[in-house]
Short mmCIF file of C-alpha atoms and ligand atoms in Angstrom, two decimals:
data_model
loop_
_atom_site.label_atom_id
_atom_site.label_comp_id
_atom_site.label_asym_id
_atom_site.label_seq_id
_atom_site.Cartn_x
_atom_site.Cartn_y
_atom_site.Cartn_z
CA MET A 1 83.91 76.06 95.18
CA LYS A 2 80.23 75.79 96.20
CA LEU A 3 78.57 79.20 96.08
CA LEU A 4 75.07 78.45 97.41
CA GLU A 5 75.53 76.23 100.46
CA ASN A 6 72.62 76.37 102.97
CA LYS A 7 70.52 78.42 100.56
CA VAL A 8 66.95 77.49 99.68
CA ALA A 9 65.86 78.35 96.13
CA ILE A 10 62.58 78.33 94.22
CA VAL A 11 62.93 78.05 90.44
CA THR A 12 59.80 78.64 88.34
CA GLY A 13 59.72 76.97 84.94
CA GLY A 14 62.23 74.55 86.43
CA SER A 15 61.02 71.43 84.65
CA ARG A 16 62.91 71.96 81.40
CA GLY A 17 65.11 74.28 79.35
CA ILE A 18 66.90 77.14 81.06
CA GLY A 19 65.01 76.58 84.34
CA PHE A 20 66.05 72.92 84.51
CA ALA A 21 69.68 73.96 83.96
CA ILE A 22 69.34 76.54 86.76
CA VAL A 23 67.98 73.84 89.08
CA LYS A 24 70.91 71.55 88.32
CA ARG A 25 73.54 74.30 88.72
CA PHE A 26 71.97 75.49 92.01
CA LEU A 27 72.09 71.89 93.31
CA GLU A 28 75.73 71.51 92.23
CA HIS A 29 76.48 74.65 94.25
CA GLY A 30 74.91 73.21 97.40
CA ALA A 31 71.45 74.80 97.41
CA THR A 32 68.21 73.05 98.30
CA VAL A 33 65.92 73.57 95.32
CA VAL A 34 62.14 73.59 94.91
CA LEU A 35 61.35 73.51 91.22
CA CYS A 36 57.99 74.62 89.85
CA GLY A 37 56.46 72.92 86.83
CA SER A 38 53.28 73.89 85.04
CA ARG A 39 51.83 70.51 86.14
CA GLN A 40 52.79 68.27 89.09
CA GLU A 41 53.50 65.50 86.60
CA THR A 42 56.17 67.52 84.73
CA ALA A 43 57.68 68.73 88.00
CA ASP A 44 57.89 65.13 89.26
CA LYS A 45 59.44 64.00 85.99
CA ALA A 46 62.17 66.64 86.25
CA VAL A 47 62.87 65.67 89.88
CA ALA A 48 63.04 61.98 88.89
CA ALA A 49 65.56 62.78 86.14
CA ILE A 50 67.78 64.59 88.64
CA LYS A 51 67.43 61.86 91.28
CA ALA A 52 68.29 59.19 88.72
CA GLU A 53 71.73 60.84 88.46
CA ASN A 54 71.99 61.74 92.15
CA PRO A 55 69.52 60.08 94.53
CA ASP A 56 70.61 62.42 97.37
CA ALA A 57 69.87 65.62 95.43
CA ALA A 58 68.04 68.13 97.68
CA VAL A 59 65.27 68.83 95.22
CA GLU A 60 61.48 68.65 95.17
CA GLY A 61 58.83 69.57 92.62
CA ILE A 62 55.67 71.63 93.06
CA ALA A 63 53.11 73.00 90.61
CA PRO A 64 51.62 76.29 91.77
CA VAL A 65 49.32 78.06 89.33
CA LEU A 66 51.69 80.98 88.75
CA THR A 67 48.98 83.18 87.25
CA ASP A 68 46.96 82.87 90.48
CA PRO A 69 48.43 84.98 93.32
CA GLU A 70 46.62 82.88 95.95
CA SER A 71 48.17 79.66 94.65
CA VAL A 72 51.62 81.29 94.60
CA ARG A 73 51.14 82.51 98.18
CA GLU A 74 50.02 79.10 99.49
CA ASN A 75 52.85 77.23 97.76
CA PHE A 76 55.64 79.67 98.68
CA GLU A 77 54.46 79.77 102.31
CA LYS A 78 54.58 75.96 102.39
CA VAL A 79 58.19 76.08 101.16
CA LYS A 80 59.13 78.63 103.82
CA ASN A 81 57.39 76.62 106.56
CA LYS A 82 59.14 73.42 105.46
CA TYR A 83 62.70 74.77 105.04
CA GLY A 84 62.60 77.80 107.37
CA HIS A 85 63.70 80.31 104.74
CA ILE A 86 63.61 81.17 101.03
CA ASP A 87 66.88 82.75 99.95
CA ILE A 88 66.57 82.76 96.17
CA LEU A 89 63.73 83.09 93.68
CA ALA A 90 64.60 82.36 90.04
CA ASN A 91 61.56 83.86 88.34
CA ASN A 92 62.00 82.03 85.06
CA ALA A 93 58.75 80.55 83.68
CA GLY A 94 57.84 82.11 80.36
CA ILE A 95 56.23 81.59 76.98
CA SER A 96 56.86 83.12 73.60
CA ALA A 97 55.00 83.73 70.30
CA ARG A 98 56.00 85.17 66.96
CA ASP A 99 52.68 86.18 65.35
CA SER A 100 52.59 89.26 63.17
CA VAL A 101 50.84 92.21 64.75
CA TYR A 102 48.23 92.00 61.94
CA ASP A 103 47.19 88.51 63.11
CA TYR A 104 47.90 88.83 66.82
CA LYS A 105 44.91 87.67 68.86
CA PRO A 106 44.17 89.73 71.97
CA ASP A 107 43.81 86.49 73.98
CA ASP A 108 47.32 85.42 72.95
CA PHE A 109 48.75 88.80 73.95
CA GLN A 110 46.97 88.47 77.29
CA LYS A 111 48.33 84.94 77.82
CA ILE A 112 51.91 86.11 77.39
CA ILE A 113 51.44 89.04 79.76
CA ASP A 114 49.64 86.82 82.30
CA LEU A 115 52.58 84.43 82.61
CA ASN A 116 55.63 86.50 81.68
CA VAL A 117 54.68 89.63 83.61
CA ASN A 118 51.82 89.11 86.05
CA ALA A 119 53.02 85.74 87.34
CA ALA A 120 56.56 87.09 87.69
CA PHE A 121 55.13 89.95 89.75
CA TYR A 122 53.07 87.62 91.97
CA CYS A 123 56.11 85.41 92.62
CA ALA A 124 58.41 88.37 93.32
CA GLN A 125 55.83 89.95 95.61
CA GLU A 126 55.29 86.79 97.63
CA ALA A 127 59.01 86.01 97.80
CA ALA A 128 59.76 89.54 99.01
CA LYS A 129 57.10 89.24 101.74
CA LEU A 130 58.72 86.03 102.96
CA MET A 131 62.33 87.27 102.54
CA LYS A 132 61.93 90.59 104.37
CA PRO A 133 61.37 89.18 107.89
CA GLN A 134 64.24 86.71 107.47
CA GLY A 135 66.68 89.58 106.72
CA GLY A 136 66.90 89.46 102.93
CA GLY A 137 67.15 87.36 99.81
CA VAL A 138 67.73 87.42 96.08
CA ILE A 139 65.22 87.60 93.22
CA ILE A 140 66.45 86.91 89.68
CA ASN A 141 64.10 87.40 86.75
CA THR A 142 64.52 85.94 83.28
CA SER A 143 64.47 88.71 80.73
CA SER A 144 65.68 88.34 77.13
CA MET A 145 67.90 90.07 74.62
CA VAL A 146 64.66 91.21 72.92
CA SER A 147 64.03 93.39 75.99
CA ILE A 148 66.63 95.75 74.60
CA TYR A 149 65.69 96.21 70.93
CA GLY A 150 62.40 94.32 70.46
CA GLN A 151 61.97 91.76 67.68
CA PRO A 152 60.56 91.96 64.16
CA SER A 153 57.36 90.00 64.96
CA GLY A 154 55.56 88.68 68.02
CA VAL A 155 55.33 92.01 69.85
CA GLY A 156 53.80 90.52 73.02
CA TYR A 157 56.97 88.69 73.98
CA PRO A 158 59.42 91.61 73.87
CA ALA A 159 56.78 93.82 75.49
CA SER A 160 56.64 91.33 78.38
CA LYS A 161 60.43 91.32 78.72
CA PHE A 162 60.64 95.13 78.68
CA ALA A 163 58.18 94.92 81.59
CA ILE A 164 60.44 92.40 83.32
CA ASN A 165 63.32 94.87 83.11
CA GLY A 166 61.10 97.56 84.63
CA LEU A 167 60.00 95.19 87.40
CA THR A 168 63.65 94.33 88.06
CA LYS A 169 64.95 97.88 88.22
CA SER A 170 62.06 99.23 90.28
CA LEU A 171 61.98 96.36 92.76
CA ALA A 172 65.76 96.64 93.20
CA ARG A 173 65.23 100.25 94.26
CA GLU A 174 62.26 99.47 96.48
CA LEU A 175 63.61 96.34 98.18
CA GLY A 176 67.26 97.34 98.67
CA LYS A 177 66.46 98.65 102.15
CA ASP A 178 65.21 95.15 103.07
CA ASN A 179 68.44 93.55 101.82
CA ILE A 180 66.65 91.93 98.89
CA ARG A 181 68.67 92.13 95.69
CA VAL A 182 66.73 92.01 92.40
CA ASN A 183 68.44 91.35 89.09
CA ALA A 184 67.62 89.84 85.70
CA VAL A 185 69.45 87.64 83.26
CA ALA A 186 68.80 88.44 79.59
CA PRO A 187 69.58 85.33 77.54
CA GLY A 188 70.16 85.46 73.83
CA VAL A 189 69.16 82.62 71.56
CA THR A 190 69.44 79.57 73.81
CA ASN A 191 69.22 75.91 72.92
CA THR A 192 65.86 74.89 74.53
CA ASP A 193 62.39 73.73 73.44
CA MET A 194 61.54 77.39 72.83
CA LEU A 195 64.19 77.35 70.09
CA ALA A 196 63.38 73.84 68.82
CA VAL A 197 60.01 75.03 67.46
CA LEU A 198 61.73 77.51 65.14
CA PRO A 199 62.66 76.38 61.62
CA ASP A 200 66.31 76.36 60.54
CA ALA A 201 65.54 79.10 58.04
CA VAL A 202 64.73 81.36 61.00
CA ILE A 203 67.59 80.26 63.27
CA GLN A 204 70.53 80.32 60.84
CA PRO A 205 70.29 84.03 59.93
CA ILE A 206 70.10 84.77 63.66
CA ILE A 207 73.26 82.75 64.32
CA ASN A 208 75.04 84.58 61.50
CA GLN A 209 74.44 87.85 63.37
CA ILE A 210 75.79 86.60 66.70
CA PRO A 211 79.40 87.68 67.21
CA LEU A 212 80.18 84.36 68.96
CA LYS A 213 78.64 82.53 65.95
CA ARG A 214 76.58 80.05 67.93
CA VAL A 215 73.50 79.83 70.16
CA GLY A 216 73.93 79.68 73.92
CA GLN A 217 73.52 76.58 76.05
CA PRO A 218 71.09 76.60 79.00
CA GLU A 219 73.99 75.90 81.36
CA GLU A 220 75.73 79.09 80.25
CA VAL A 221 72.62 81.06 81.19
CA ALA A 222 72.31 79.12 84.46
CA ASP A 223 75.84 80.10 85.45
CA ALA A 224 74.79 83.76 85.38
CA PHE A 225 71.95 82.87 87.78
CA VAL A 226 74.45 81.18 90.12
CA PHE A 227 76.64 84.29 90.14
CA LEU A 228 73.75 86.67 90.80
CA ALA A 229 72.28 84.37 93.47
CA SER A 230 75.58 84.08 95.30
CA ASP A 231 77.41 86.38 97.71
CA MET A 232 79.87 87.02 94.86
CA ALA A 233 77.19 89.46 93.63
CA SER A 234 76.48 90.94 97.08
CA TYR A 235 76.66 94.54 95.74
CA VAL A 236 74.91 93.85 92.43
CA THR A 237 71.25 94.82 92.23
CA GLY A 238 69.00 96.33 89.56
CA GLU A 239 71.21 94.85 86.84
CA ILE A 240 70.09 93.21 83.58
CA LEU A 241 72.92 90.81 82.76
CA SER A 242 73.07 89.85 79.07
CA VAL A 243 74.18 86.29 78.27
CA ASP A 244 73.82 86.43 74.53
CA GLY A 245 77.17 86.27 72.72
CA ALA A 246 76.72 90.03 72.14
CA ALA A 247 73.64 89.39 69.93
CA ARG A 248 71.79 92.44 71.08
CA THR A 249 70.08 93.56 67.91
P1 NAD B 1 61.01 76.26 77.76
O1 NAD B 1 59.79 76.34 76.91
O2 NAD B 1 62.02 75.22 77.51
O3 NAD B 1 60.60 76.23 79.29
C1 NAD B 1 59.60 77.08 79.79
C2 NAD B 1 59.34 76.74 81.24
O4 NAD B 1 58.23 77.55 81.66
C3 NAD B 1 58.95 75.29 81.43
O5 NAD B 1 59.57 74.79 82.60
C4 NAD B 1 57.44 75.34 81.62
O6 NAD B 1 56.96 74.37 82.51
C5 NAD B 1 57.23 76.71 82.21
N1 NAD B 1 55.89 77.18 81.88
C6 NAD B 1 55.38 77.40 80.62
N2 NAD B 1 54.09 77.75 80.73
C7 NAD B 1 53.79 77.75 82.06
C8 NAD B 1 52.62 78.04 82.82
N3 NAD B 1 51.49 78.42 82.23
N4 NAD B 1 52.68 77.93 84.18
C9 NAD B 1 53.81 77.58 84.78
N5 NAD B 1 54.97 77.30 84.14
C10 NAD B 1 54.94 77.39 82.79
O7 NAD B 1 61.65 77.72 77.63
P2 NAD B 1 63.08 78.28 78.01
O8 NAD B 1 63.75 78.62 76.75
O9 NAD B 1 63.77 77.44 79.00
O10 NAD B 1 62.62 79.65 78.67
C11 NAD B 1 62.81 79.96 80.02
C12 NAD B 1 62.83 81.46 80.18
O11 NAD B 1 63.92 81.99 79.40
C13 NAD B 1 61.57 82.16 79.68
O12 NAD B 1 61.24 83.22 80.55
C14 NAD B 1 61.99 82.71 78.32
O13 NAD B 1 61.25 83.82 77.95
C15 NAD B 1 63.44 83.05 78.59
N6 NAD B 1 64.29 83.13 77.38
C16 NAD B 1 64.52 82.05 76.58
C17 NAD B 1 65.33 82.20 75.47
C18 NAD B 1 65.64 81.06 74.52
O14 NAD B 1 66.22 81.29 73.45
N7 NAD B 1 65.33 79.81 74.87
C19 NAD B 1 65.92 83.45 75.18
C20 NAD B 1 65.67 84.51 76.03
C21 NAD B 1 64.85 84.33 77.13
#
């Protein structure tokens, strides 16, 4: 069953990891997808990888500067003008850091907030402006399991994901009247580049604490995005959906 036929989706951070899996799942479910990379080159590379498997895939790559509201506006407007509507925003681009608070550089804290929070706000704001006159849409933010209990170092990252939950819940309340649903997916430890930089000594104790005794795959997170983006979730808004094997501590 295809759940997203005739839908147009923008996926930020779509060039790799969880975002790339979301792009592929959305395509499998019949959506037209515009993926955003941090550079045009990485966006094009991701599109080429998809087209190598399926030359007819309805996908293109763009590279808005997500931390610049003007660039987001220009790029999202172009998408709406080209396809006529934007039905889904997967607000997924994000970065992480694990520095101790004693060494945390203010610039690094700012960098995390700029991308994980401010850019997510700019994208949600622009998407909502374009979705309202067309009668509605769906915004799905990428939170994290650390948005529930924090983490033992790298305070900027969980702080940014707590903010994402606040953005999600508040926008769901504000935009419901415009038929725009706003939800978040909170992945647990997921097998992407973000994880690959961590040493085994850090990962194994984490796995030991996960009731399902393994890390998640990006496709398992992407499936939650498909559900929330689809009409199967037509009465779900303001929800933070954990996809973490119950690893919530
Ligand atoms: P990743 O590092 O594999 O991918 C990050 C994506 O964000 C890439 O597509 C990259 O191009 C994009 N990006 C990074 N910096 C950018 C910038 N300055 N401008 C525009 N785009 C930029 O990471 P991932 O694991 O796929 O993470 C995706 C999302 O999932 C993030 O929001 C992350 O916080 C969240 N998350 C990941 C995990 C995990 O274990 N991997 C767990 C919980 C939440």
